[in-house]
Every structure is written in structure tokens, then in C-alpha cells.
């Protein structure tokens, strides 16, 4: 199969070069024959393209009549937002802990980005990890989402995890 494709490609390139050579034999095209690149047809102008895609006036006006609007006011008052943010920051008792956790989260995201970039640079590893991800997704769908009883079990597990995280258990 590959040999057929290679043969057809070489035949096509031979046909292009022979056409180019026949053009170079004329006296007019002799100045353009210094390149080994195949001859390309002239560029089509933008006006020729635009005339072939013209809409009728009724279709064009119907396309332009779409308008989105909202009855509610959606503008954001930045001064109100800033005052609420200042009030919440003043209400925090241990500001150093919040800053420490925030900076730790930023550093964790930065390190994970570096780690993902390093893993992605290994040629075979991203494909293997993609295959593992697809396999795990298939298993998860089969185990928790396919049957009604397993969906109930998943909902119970999620509620239990919420209670553990919230500290109510």
C-alpha cells in the first residue's frame, strides 16, 4: 500500500515538473525557469470570491436583525465589590494563615504545571497516560453510572464525603 502511494506521489510530481519544463521552453517563460518549484496558478482576487458568495438583500437583512437584550441590569459596581472585599478581609482573624494558604496554593499550581509540562515532554508517556485515563473513565462509568443501584451508592458516598469535609460527622 505504501509503495503504491509513493509511486503515485512520484508520478504526480513528475507530471508537475514536466509541465513546468514545457513552460520553461518557451521564450516568454525563460526568465521564470530558475526555480525548481512547480508552477502555481495565479492568485484569485478577493473581489472574485466575494461576488460568488453574495446574498440576496432579504437574506442579508434577516441575518442582521438578531439582537440580544436583557431586562435586568447586569453591570458590576466595582466600588461595591471592593468595599465588600475589604469588609470580608477585615473580618478574617488570622490573616497570616490565609496569606500562607493562598501563596501555598499558588506555588502548588505552579509546581503541578511544571510537572505536567515535564511529563508531556516525554514522547510515549502522554499517550500511555491518555490510555490509562480512558480506561479509568470506562471503569468509573461501568462501576458508578451505568446502573441505578450503583448511582445511589455513589450519591451516598458523596454525601458521606461532604459530611467528613464539613466536619459534621
mmCIF file of the C-alpha atoms, coordinates in Angstrom:
data_MODEL
# 
_entry.id   MODEL 
# 
loop_
_atom_site.group_PDB 
_atom_site.id 
_atom_site.type_symbol 
_atom_site.label_atom_id 
_atom_site.label_alt_id 
_atom_site.label_comp_id 
_atom_site.label_asym_id 
_atom_site.label_entity_id 
_atom_site.label_seq_id 
_atom_site.pdbx_PDB_ins_code 
_atom_site.Cartn_x 
_atom_site.Cartn_y 
_atom_site.Cartn_z 
_atom_site.occupancy 
_atom_site.B_iso_or_equiv 
_atom_site.pdbx_formal_charge 
_atom_site.auth_seq_id 
_atom_site.auth_comp_id 
_atom_site.auth_asym_id 
_atom_site.auth_atom_id 
_atom_site.pdbx_PDB_model_num 
ATOM 1   C CA . UNK A 1 1   ? 0.000   0.000  0.000   1.00 0.00 ? 1   UNK A CA 1 
ATOM 2   C CA . UNK A 1 2   ? 2.810   2.390  0.909   1.00 0.00 ? 2   UNK A CA 1 
ATOM 3   C CA . UNK A 1 3   ? 4.654   1.578  -2.318  1.00 0.00 ? 3   UNK A CA 1 
ATOM 4   C CA . UNK A 1 4   ? 1.528   2.410  -4.363  1.00 0.00 ? 4   UNK A CA 1 
ATOM 5   C CA . UNK A 1 5   ? 1.173   5.757  -2.573  1.00 0.00 ? 5   UNK A CA 1 
ATOM 6   C CA . UNK A 1 6   ? 4.861   6.522  -3.086  1.00 0.00 ? 6   UNK A CA 1 
ATOM 7   C CA . UNK A 1 7   ? 4.640   5.605  -6.770  1.00 0.00 ? 7   UNK A CA 1 
ATOM 8   C CA . UNK A 1 8   ? 1.559   7.767  -7.323  1.00 0.00 ? 8   UNK A CA 1 
ATOM 9   C CA . UNK A 1 9   ? 3.208   10.660 -5.493  1.00 0.00 ? 9   UNK A CA 1 
ATOM 10  C CA . UNK A 1 10  ? 6.349   10.405 -7.590  1.00 0.00 ? 10  UNK A CA 1 
ATOM 11  C CA . UNK A 1 11  ? 4.247   10.199 -10.787 1.00 0.00 ? 11  UNK A CA 1 
ATOM 12  C CA . UNK A 1 12  ? 2.296   13.296 -9.778  1.00 0.00 ? 12  UNK A CA 1 
ATOM 13  C CA . UNK A 1 13  ? 5.453   15.240 -9.038  1.00 0.00 ? 13  UNK A CA 1 
ATOM 14  C CA . UNK A 1 14  ? 6.939   14.099 -12.344 1.00 0.00 ? 14  UNK A CA 1 
ATOM 15  C CA . UNK A 1 15  ? 3.833   15.335 -14.146 1.00 0.00 ? 15  UNK A CA 1 
ATOM 16  C CA . UNK A 1 16  ? 4.084   18.713 -12.405 1.00 0.00 ? 16  UNK A CA 1 
ATOM 17  C CA . UNK A 1 17  ? 7.783   19.087 -13.215 1.00 0.00 ? 17  UNK A CA 1 
ATOM 18  C CA . UNK A 1 18  ? 7.316   18.056 -16.847 1.00 0.00 ? 18  UNK A CA 1 
ATOM 19  C CA . UNK A 1 19  ? 4.550   20.629 -17.204 1.00 0.00 ? 19  UNK A CA 1 
ATOM 20  C CA . UNK A 1 20  ? 6.873   23.205 -15.666 1.00 0.00 ? 20  UNK A CA 1 
ATOM 21  C CA . UNK A 1 21  ? 9.678   22.223 -18.020 1.00 0.00 ? 21  UNK A CA 1 
ATOM 22  C CA . UNK A 1 22  ? 7.429   22.570 -21.053 1.00 0.00 ? 22  UNK A CA 1 
ATOM 23  C CA . UNK A 1 23  ? 6.542   26.089 -19.898 1.00 0.00 ? 23  UNK A CA 1 
ATOM 24  C CA . UNK A 1 24  ? 10.220  26.919 -19.454 1.00 0.00 ? 24  UNK A CA 1 
ATOM 25  C CA . UNK A 1 25  ? 10.969  26.004 -23.055 1.00 0.00 ? 25  UNK A CA 1 
ATOM 26  C CA . UNK A 1 26  ? 9.034   28.987 -24.359 1.00 0.00 ? 26  UNK A CA 1 
ATOM 27  C CA . UNK A 1 27  ? 10.910  32.254 -24.729 1.00 0.00 ? 27  UNK A CA 1 
ATOM 28  C CA . UNK A 1 28  ? 8.369   34.178 -22.625 1.00 0.00 ? 28  UNK A CA 1 
ATOM 29  C CA . UNK A 1 29  ? 8.727   31.998 -19.528 1.00 0.00 ? 29  UNK A CA 1 
ATOM 30  C CA . UNK A 1 30  ? 12.503  31.631 -19.725 1.00 0.00 ? 30  UNK A CA 1 
ATOM 31  C CA . UNK A 1 31  ? 13.047  34.286 -17.054 1.00 0.00 ? 31  UNK A CA 1 
ATOM 32  C CA . UNK A 1 32  ? 10.914  32.325 -14.560 1.00 0.00 ? 32  UNK A CA 1 
ATOM 33  C CA . UNK A 1 33  ? 12.657  28.957 -15.030 1.00 0.00 ? 33  UNK A CA 1 
ATOM 34  C CA . UNK A 1 34  ? 15.429  29.408 -12.497 1.00 0.00 ? 34  UNK A CA 1 
ATOM 35  C CA . UNK A 1 35  ? 13.369  27.775 -9.719  1.00 0.00 ? 35  UNK A CA 1 
ATOM 36  C CA . UNK A 1 36  ? 12.832  24.049 -9.217  1.00 0.00 ? 36  UNK A CA 1 
ATOM 37  C CA . UNK A 1 37  ? 9.423   24.682 -7.658  1.00 0.00 ? 37  UNK A CA 1 
ATOM 38  C CA . UNK A 1 38  ? 6.323   23.636 -9.590  1.00 0.00 ? 38  UNK A CA 1 
ATOM 39  C CA . UNK A 1 39  ? 4.281   26.243 -11.451 1.00 0.00 ? 39  UNK A CA 1 
ATOM 40  C CA . UNK A 1 40  ? 1.367   27.620 -9.427  1.00 0.00 ? 40  UNK A CA 1 
ATOM 41  C CA . UNK A 1 41  ? -1.767  29.141 -10.949 1.00 0.00 ? 41  UNK A CA 1 
ATOM 42  C CA . UNK A 1 42  ? -2.319  32.890 -10.485 1.00 0.00 ? 42  UNK A CA 1 
ATOM 43  C CA . UNK A 1 43  ? -3.870  34.115 -7.279  1.00 0.00 ? 43  UNK A CA 1 
ATOM 44  C CA . UNK A 1 44  ? -7.639  34.658 -7.215  1.00 0.00 ? 44  UNK A CA 1 
ATOM 45  C CA . UNK A 1 45  ? -8.631  38.191 -6.258  1.00 0.00 ? 45  UNK A CA 1 
ATOM 46  C CA . UNK A 1 46  ? -10.849 38.881 -3.237  1.00 0.00 ? 46  UNK A CA 1 
ATOM 47  C CA . UNK A 1 47  ? -13.487 40.575 -5.405  1.00 0.00 ? 47  UNK A CA 1 
ATOM 48  C CA . UNK A 1 48  ? -13.964 37.389 -7.434  1.00 0.00 ? 48  UNK A CA 1 
ATOM 49  C CA . UNK A 1 49  ? -14.552 35.418 -4.233  1.00 0.00 ? 49  UNK A CA 1 
ATOM 50  C CA . UNK A 1 50  ? -16.969 37.955 -2.775  1.00 0.00 ? 50  UNK A CA 1 
ATOM 51  C CA . UNK A 1 51  ? -19.141 38.030 -5.906  1.00 0.00 ? 51  UNK A CA 1 
ATOM 52  C CA . UNK A 1 52  ? -19.616 34.274 -5.793  1.00 0.00 ? 52  UNK A CA 1 
ATOM 53  C CA . UNK A 1 53  ? -20.907 34.400 -2.200  1.00 0.00 ? 53  UNK A CA 1 
ATOM 54  C CA . UNK A 1 54  ? -23.316 37.346 -2.448  1.00 0.00 ? 54  UNK A CA 1 
ATOM 55  C CA . UNK A 1 55  ? -26.564 37.021 -0.537  1.00 0.00 ? 55  UNK A CA 1 
ATOM 56  C CA . UNK A 1 56  ? -29.792 38.493 -1.696  1.00 0.00 ? 56  UNK A CA 1 
ATOM 57  C CA . UNK A 1 57  ? -30.748 41.681 0.145   1.00 0.00 ? 57  UNK A CA 1 
ATOM 58  C CA . UNK A 1 58  ? -33.615 40.000 2.018   1.00 0.00 ? 58  UNK A CA 1 
ATOM 59  C CA . UNK A 1 59  ? -31.399 37.215 3.353   1.00 0.00 ? 59  UNK A CA 1 
ATOM 60  C CA . UNK A 1 60  ? -28.714 39.696 4.397   1.00 0.00 ? 60  UNK A CA 1 
ATOM 61  C CA . UNK A 1 61  ? -31.176 41.914 6.278   1.00 0.00 ? 61  UNK A CA 1 
ATOM 62  C CA . UNK A 1 62  ? -32.738 38.911 8.019   1.00 0.00 ? 62  UNK A CA 1 
ATOM 63  C CA . UNK A 1 63  ? -29.302 37.829 9.208   1.00 0.00 ? 63  UNK A CA 1 
ATOM 64  C CA . UNK A 1 64  ? -28.634 41.256 10.719  1.00 0.00 ? 64  UNK A CA 1 
ATOM 65  C CA . UNK A 1 65  ? -31.897 41.533 12.674  1.00 0.00 ? 65  UNK A CA 1 
ATOM 66  C CA . UNK A 1 66  ? -30.753 39.334 15.583  1.00 0.00 ? 66  UNK A CA 1 
ATOM 67  C CA . UNK A 1 67  ? -30.372 41.354 18.770  1.00 0.00 ? 67  UNK A CA 1 
ATOM 68  C CA . UNK A 1 68  ? -29.730 40.203 22.324  1.00 0.00 ? 68  UNK A CA 1 
ATOM 69  C CA . UNK A 1 69  ? -31.187 42.173 25.196  1.00 0.00 ? 69  UNK A CA 1 
ATOM 70  C CA . UNK A 1 70  ? -31.813 41.763 28.891  1.00 0.00 ? 70  UNK A CA 1 
ATOM 71  C CA . UNK A 1 71  ? -34.402 43.330 31.141  1.00 0.00 ? 71  UNK A CA 1 
ATOM 72  C CA . UNK A 1 72  ? -32.223 43.092 34.251  1.00 0.00 ? 72  UNK A CA 1 
ATOM 73  C CA . UNK A 1 73  ? -29.285 45.346 34.981  1.00 0.00 ? 73  UNK A CA 1 
ATOM 74  C CA . UNK A 1 74  ? -26.100 43.294 34.697  1.00 0.00 ? 74  UNK A CA 1 
ATOM 75  C CA . UNK A 1 75  ? -23.453 45.947 35.234  1.00 0.00 ? 75  UNK A CA 1 
ATOM 76  C CA . UNK A 1 76  ? -20.980 45.312 38.037  1.00 0.00 ? 76  UNK A CA 1 
ATOM 77  C CA . UNK A 1 77  ? -20.418 48.023 40.593  1.00 0.00 ? 77  UNK A CA 1 
ATOM 78  C CA . UNK A 1 78  ? -16.700 47.816 41.295  1.00 0.00 ? 78  UNK A CA 1 
ATOM 79  C CA . UNK A 1 79  ? -16.729 50.137 44.292  1.00 0.00 ? 79  UNK A CA 1 
ATOM 80  C CA . UNK A 1 80  ? -19.379 47.967 45.970  1.00 0.00 ? 80  UNK A CA 1 
ATOM 81  C CA . UNK A 1 81  ? -17.355 44.859 45.218  1.00 0.00 ? 81  UNK A CA 1 
ATOM 82  C CA . UNK A 1 82  ? -14.196 46.404 46.667  1.00 0.00 ? 82  UNK A CA 1 
ATOM 83  C CA . UNK A 1 83  ? -15.971 47.528 49.846  1.00 0.00 ? 83  UNK A CA 1 
ATOM 84  C CA . UNK A 1 84  ? -17.422 44.028 50.373  1.00 0.00 ? 84  UNK A CA 1 
ATOM 85  C CA . UNK A 1 85  ? -13.991 42.519 49.824  1.00 0.00 ? 85  UNK A CA 1 
ATOM 86  C CA . UNK A 1 86  ? -12.443 44.911 52.379  1.00 0.00 ? 86  UNK A CA 1 
ATOM 87  C CA . UNK A 1 87  ? -15.161 44.047 54.919  1.00 0.00 ? 87  UNK A CA 1 
ATOM 88  C CA . UNK A 1 88  ? -14.555 40.323 54.471  1.00 0.00 ? 88  UNK A CA 1 
ATOM 89  C CA . UNK A 1 89  ? -10.777 40.806 54.773  1.00 0.00 ? 89  UNK A CA 1 
ATOM 90  C CA . UNK A 1 90  ? -11.220 42.833 57.966  1.00 0.00 ? 90  UNK A CA 1 
ATOM 91  C CA . UNK A 1 91  ? -13.441 40.068 59.371  1.00 0.00 ? 91  UNK A CA 1 
ATOM 92  C CA . UNK A 1 92  ? -10.648 37.489 58.988  1.00 0.00 ? 92  UNK A CA 1 
ATOM 93  C CA . UNK A 1 93  ? -8.907  36.934 62.325  1.00 0.00 ? 93  UNK A CA 1 
ATOM 94  C CA . UNK A 1 94  ? -5.724  35.121 61.245  1.00 0.00 ? 94  UNK A CA 1 
ATOM 95  C CA . UNK A 1 95  ? -4.550  36.943 58.120  1.00 0.00 ? 95  UNK A CA 1 
ATOM 96  C CA . UNK A 1 96  ? -1.108  35.333 58.060  1.00 0.00 ? 96  UNK A CA 1 
ATOM 97  C CA . UNK A 1 97  ? -2.634  31.859 57.782  1.00 0.00 ? 97  UNK A CA 1 
ATOM 98  C CA . UNK A 1 98  ? -4.853  32.959 54.896  1.00 0.00 ? 98  UNK A CA 1 
ATOM 99  C CA . UNK A 1 99  ? -1.874  34.500 53.098  1.00 0.00 ? 99  UNK A CA 1 
ATOM 100 C CA . UNK A 1 100 ? 0.201   31.378 53.751  1.00 0.00 ? 100 UNK A CA 1 
ATOM 101 C CA . UNK A 1 101 ? -2.525  29.079 52.379  1.00 0.00 ? 101 UNK A CA 1 
ATOM 102 C CA . UNK A 1 102 ? -3.078  31.341 49.369  1.00 0.00 ? 102 UNK A CA 1 
ATOM 103 C CA . UNK A 1 103 ? 0.607   31.511 48.492  1.00 0.00 ? 103 UNK A CA 1 
ATOM 104 C CA . UNK A 1 104 ? 0.923   27.764 49.062  1.00 0.00 ? 104 UNK A CA 1 
ATOM 105 C CA . UNK A 1 105 ? -1.930  27.170 46.614  1.00 0.00 ? 105 UNK A CA 1 
ATOM 106 C CA . UNK A 1 106 ? -0.256  29.369 44.005  1.00 0.00 ? 106 UNK A CA 1 
ATOM 107 C CA . UNK A 1 107 ? 3.061   27.524 44.447  1.00 0.00 ? 107 UNK A CA 1 
ATOM 108 C CA . UNK A 1 108 ? 1.264   24.154 44.209  1.00 0.00 ? 108 UNK A CA 1 
ATOM 109 C CA . UNK A 1 109 ? -0.395  25.159 40.934  1.00 0.00 ? 109 UNK A CA 1 
ATOM 110 C CA . UNK A 1 110 ? 2.957   26.391 39.598  1.00 0.00 ? 110 UNK A CA 1 
ATOM 111 C CA . UNK A 1 111 ? 4.762   23.153 40.550  1.00 0.00 ? 111 UNK A CA 1 
ATOM 112 C CA . UNK A 1 112 ? 1.986   21.000 39.104  1.00 0.00 ? 112 UNK A CA 1 
ATOM 113 C CA . UNK A 1 113 ? 2.207   22.988 35.857  1.00 0.00 ? 113 UNK A CA 1 
ATOM 114 C CA . UNK A 1 114 ? 5.937   22.300 35.701  1.00 0.00 ? 114 UNK A CA 1 
ATOM 115 C CA . UNK A 1 115 ? 5.356   18.606 36.457  1.00 0.00 ? 115 UNK A CA 1 
ATOM 116 C CA . UNK A 1 116 ? 2.692   18.274 33.751  1.00 0.00 ? 116 UNK A CA 1 
ATOM 117 C CA . UNK A 1 117 ? 4.998   20.007 31.257  1.00 0.00 ? 117 UNK A CA 1 
ATOM 118 C CA . UNK A 1 118 ? 7.827   17.600 32.117  1.00 0.00 ? 118 UNK A CA 1 
ATOM 119 C CA . UNK A 1 119 ? 5.558   14.579 31.733  1.00 0.00 ? 119 UNK A CA 1 
ATOM 120 C CA . UNK A 1 120 ? 4.208   15.950 28.477  1.00 0.00 ? 120 UNK A CA 1 
ATOM 121 C CA . UNK A 1 121 ? 7.723   16.309 27.048  1.00 0.00 ? 121 UNK A CA 1 
ATOM 122 C CA . UNK A 1 122 ? 8.358   12.540 27.304  1.00 0.00 ? 122 UNK A CA 1 
ATOM 123 C CA . UNK A 1 123 ? 7.229   11.228 23.887  1.00 0.00 ? 123 UNK A CA 1 
ATOM 124 C CA . UNK A 1 124 ? 5.462   7.993  24.845  1.00 0.00 ? 124 UNK A CA 1 
ATOM 125 C CA . UNK A 1 125 ? 4.194   8.878  28.301  1.00 0.00 ? 125 UNK A CA 1 
ATOM 126 C CA . UNK A 1 126 ? 1.308   11.220 27.347  1.00 0.00 ? 126 UNK A CA 1 
ATOM 127 C CA . UNK A 1 127 ? -0.241  8.545  25.111  1.00 0.00 ? 127 UNK A CA 1 
ATOM 128 C CA . UNK A 1 128 ? 0.064   5.936  27.861  1.00 0.00 ? 128 UNK A CA 1 
ATOM 129 C CA . UNK A 1 129 ? -1.486  8.300  30.409  1.00 0.00 ? 129 UNK A CA 1 
ATOM 130 C CA . UNK A 1 130 ? -4.292  9.098  27.966  1.00 0.00 ? 130 UNK A CA 1 
ATOM 131 C CA . UNK A 1 131 ? -4.951  5.375  27.615  1.00 0.00 ? 131 UNK A CA 1 
ATOM 132 C CA . UNK A 1 132 ? -4.959  4.972  31.408  1.00 0.00 ? 132 UNK A CA 1 
ATOM 133 C CA . UNK A 1 133 ? -7.391  7.891  31.709  1.00 0.00 ? 133 UNK A CA 1 
ATOM 134 C CA . UNK A 1 134 ? -9.728  6.401  29.131  1.00 0.00 ? 134 UNK A CA 1 
ATOM 135 C CA . UNK A 1 135 ? -9.607  3.048  30.902  1.00 0.00 ? 135 UNK A CA 1 
ATOM 136 C CA . UNK A 1 136 ? -10.358 4.605  34.283  1.00 0.00 ? 136 UNK A CA 1 
ATOM 137 C CA . UNK A 1 137 ? -13.216 6.626  32.793  1.00 0.00 ? 137 UNK A CA 1 
ATOM 138 C CA . UNK A 1 138 ? -14.710 3.467  31.314  1.00 0.00 ? 138 UNK A CA 1 
ATOM 139 C CA . UNK A 1 139 ? -14.388 1.643  34.632  1.00 0.00 ? 139 UNK A CA 1 
ATOM 140 C CA . UNK A 1 140 ? -15.940 4.565  36.537  1.00 0.00 ? 140 UNK A CA 1 
ATOM 141 C CA . UNK A 1 141 ? -18.920 4.722  34.165  1.00 0.00 ? 141 UNK A CA 1 
ATOM 142 C CA . UNK A 1 142 ? -19.434 0.965  34.448  1.00 0.00 ? 142 UNK A CA 1 
ATOM 143 C CA . UNK A 1 143 ? -18.973 0.908  38.226  1.00 0.00 ? 143 UNK A CA 1 
ATOM 144 C CA . UNK A 1 144 ? -20.922 4.010  39.298  1.00 0.00 ? 144 UNK A CA 1 
ATOM 145 C CA . UNK A 1 145 ? -23.074 5.430  36.485  1.00 0.00 ? 145 UNK A CA 1 
ATOM 146 C CA . UNK A 1 146 ? -24.454 2.563  34.428  1.00 0.00 ? 146 UNK A CA 1 
ATOM 147 C CA . UNK A 1 147 ? -26.885 1.026  36.929  1.00 0.00 ? 147 UNK A CA 1 
ATOM 148 C CA . UNK A 1 148 ? -29.429 2.715  39.192  1.00 0.00 ? 148 UNK A CA 1 
ATOM 149 C CA . UNK A 1 149 ? -28.261 0.961  42.378  1.00 0.00 ? 149 UNK A CA 1 
ATOM 150 C CA . UNK A 1 150 ? -24.653 1.979  41.783  1.00 0.00 ? 150 UNK A CA 1 
ATOM 151 C CA . UNK A 1 151 ? -25.724 5.614  41.181  1.00 0.00 ? 151 UNK A CA 1 
ATOM 152 C CA . UNK A 1 152 ? -27.454 5.586  44.588  1.00 0.00 ? 152 UNK A CA 1 
ATOM 153 C CA . UNK A 1 153 ? -24.279 4.174  46.139  1.00 0.00 ? 153 UNK A CA 1 
ATOM 154 C CA . UNK A 1 154 ? -22.235 6.963  44.525  1.00 0.00 ? 154 UNK A CA 1 
ATOM 155 C CA . UNK A 1 155 ? -24.648 9.601  45.853  1.00 0.00 ? 155 UNK A CA 1 
ATOM 156 C CA . UNK A 1 156 ? -24.354 8.128  49.371  1.00 0.00 ? 156 UNK A CA 1 
ATOM 157 C CA . UNK A 1 157 ? -20.549 8.123  49.127  1.00 0.00 ? 157 UNK A CA 1 
ATOM 158 C CA . UNK A 1 158 ? -20.555 11.767 48.029  1.00 0.00 ? 158 UNK A CA 1 
ATOM 159 C CA . UNK A 1 159 ? -22.854 12.769 50.906  1.00 0.00 ? 159 UNK A CA 1 
ATOM 160 C CA . UNK A 1 160 ? -20.585 10.925 53.367  1.00 0.00 ? 160 UNK A CA 1 
ATOM 161 C CA . UNK A 1 161 ? -17.547 12.727 51.962  1.00 0.00 ? 161 UNK A CA 1 
ATOM 162 C CA . UNK A 1 162 ? -19.342 16.085 52.284  1.00 0.00 ? 162 UNK A CA 1 
ATOM 163 C CA . UNK A 1 163 ? -20.036 15.368 55.941  1.00 0.00 ? 163 UNK A CA 1 
ATOM 164 C CA . UNK A 1 164 ? -16.404 14.447 56.561  1.00 0.00 ? 164 UNK A CA 1 
ATOM 165 C CA . UNK A 1 165 ? -15.113 17.592 54.863  1.00 0.00 ? 165 UNK A CA 1 
ATOM 166 C CA . UNK A 1 166 ? -17.651 19.858 56.605  1.00 0.00 ? 166 UNK A CA 1 
ATOM 167 C CA . UNK A 1 167 ? -16.767 18.265 59.953  1.00 0.00 ? 167 UNK A CA 1 
ATOM 168 C CA . UNK A 1 168 ? -20.341 17.428 60.927  1.00 0.00 ? 168 UNK A CA 1 
ATOM 169 C CA . UNK A 1 169 ? -19.583 13.738 61.413  1.00 0.00 ? 169 UNK A CA 1 
# 
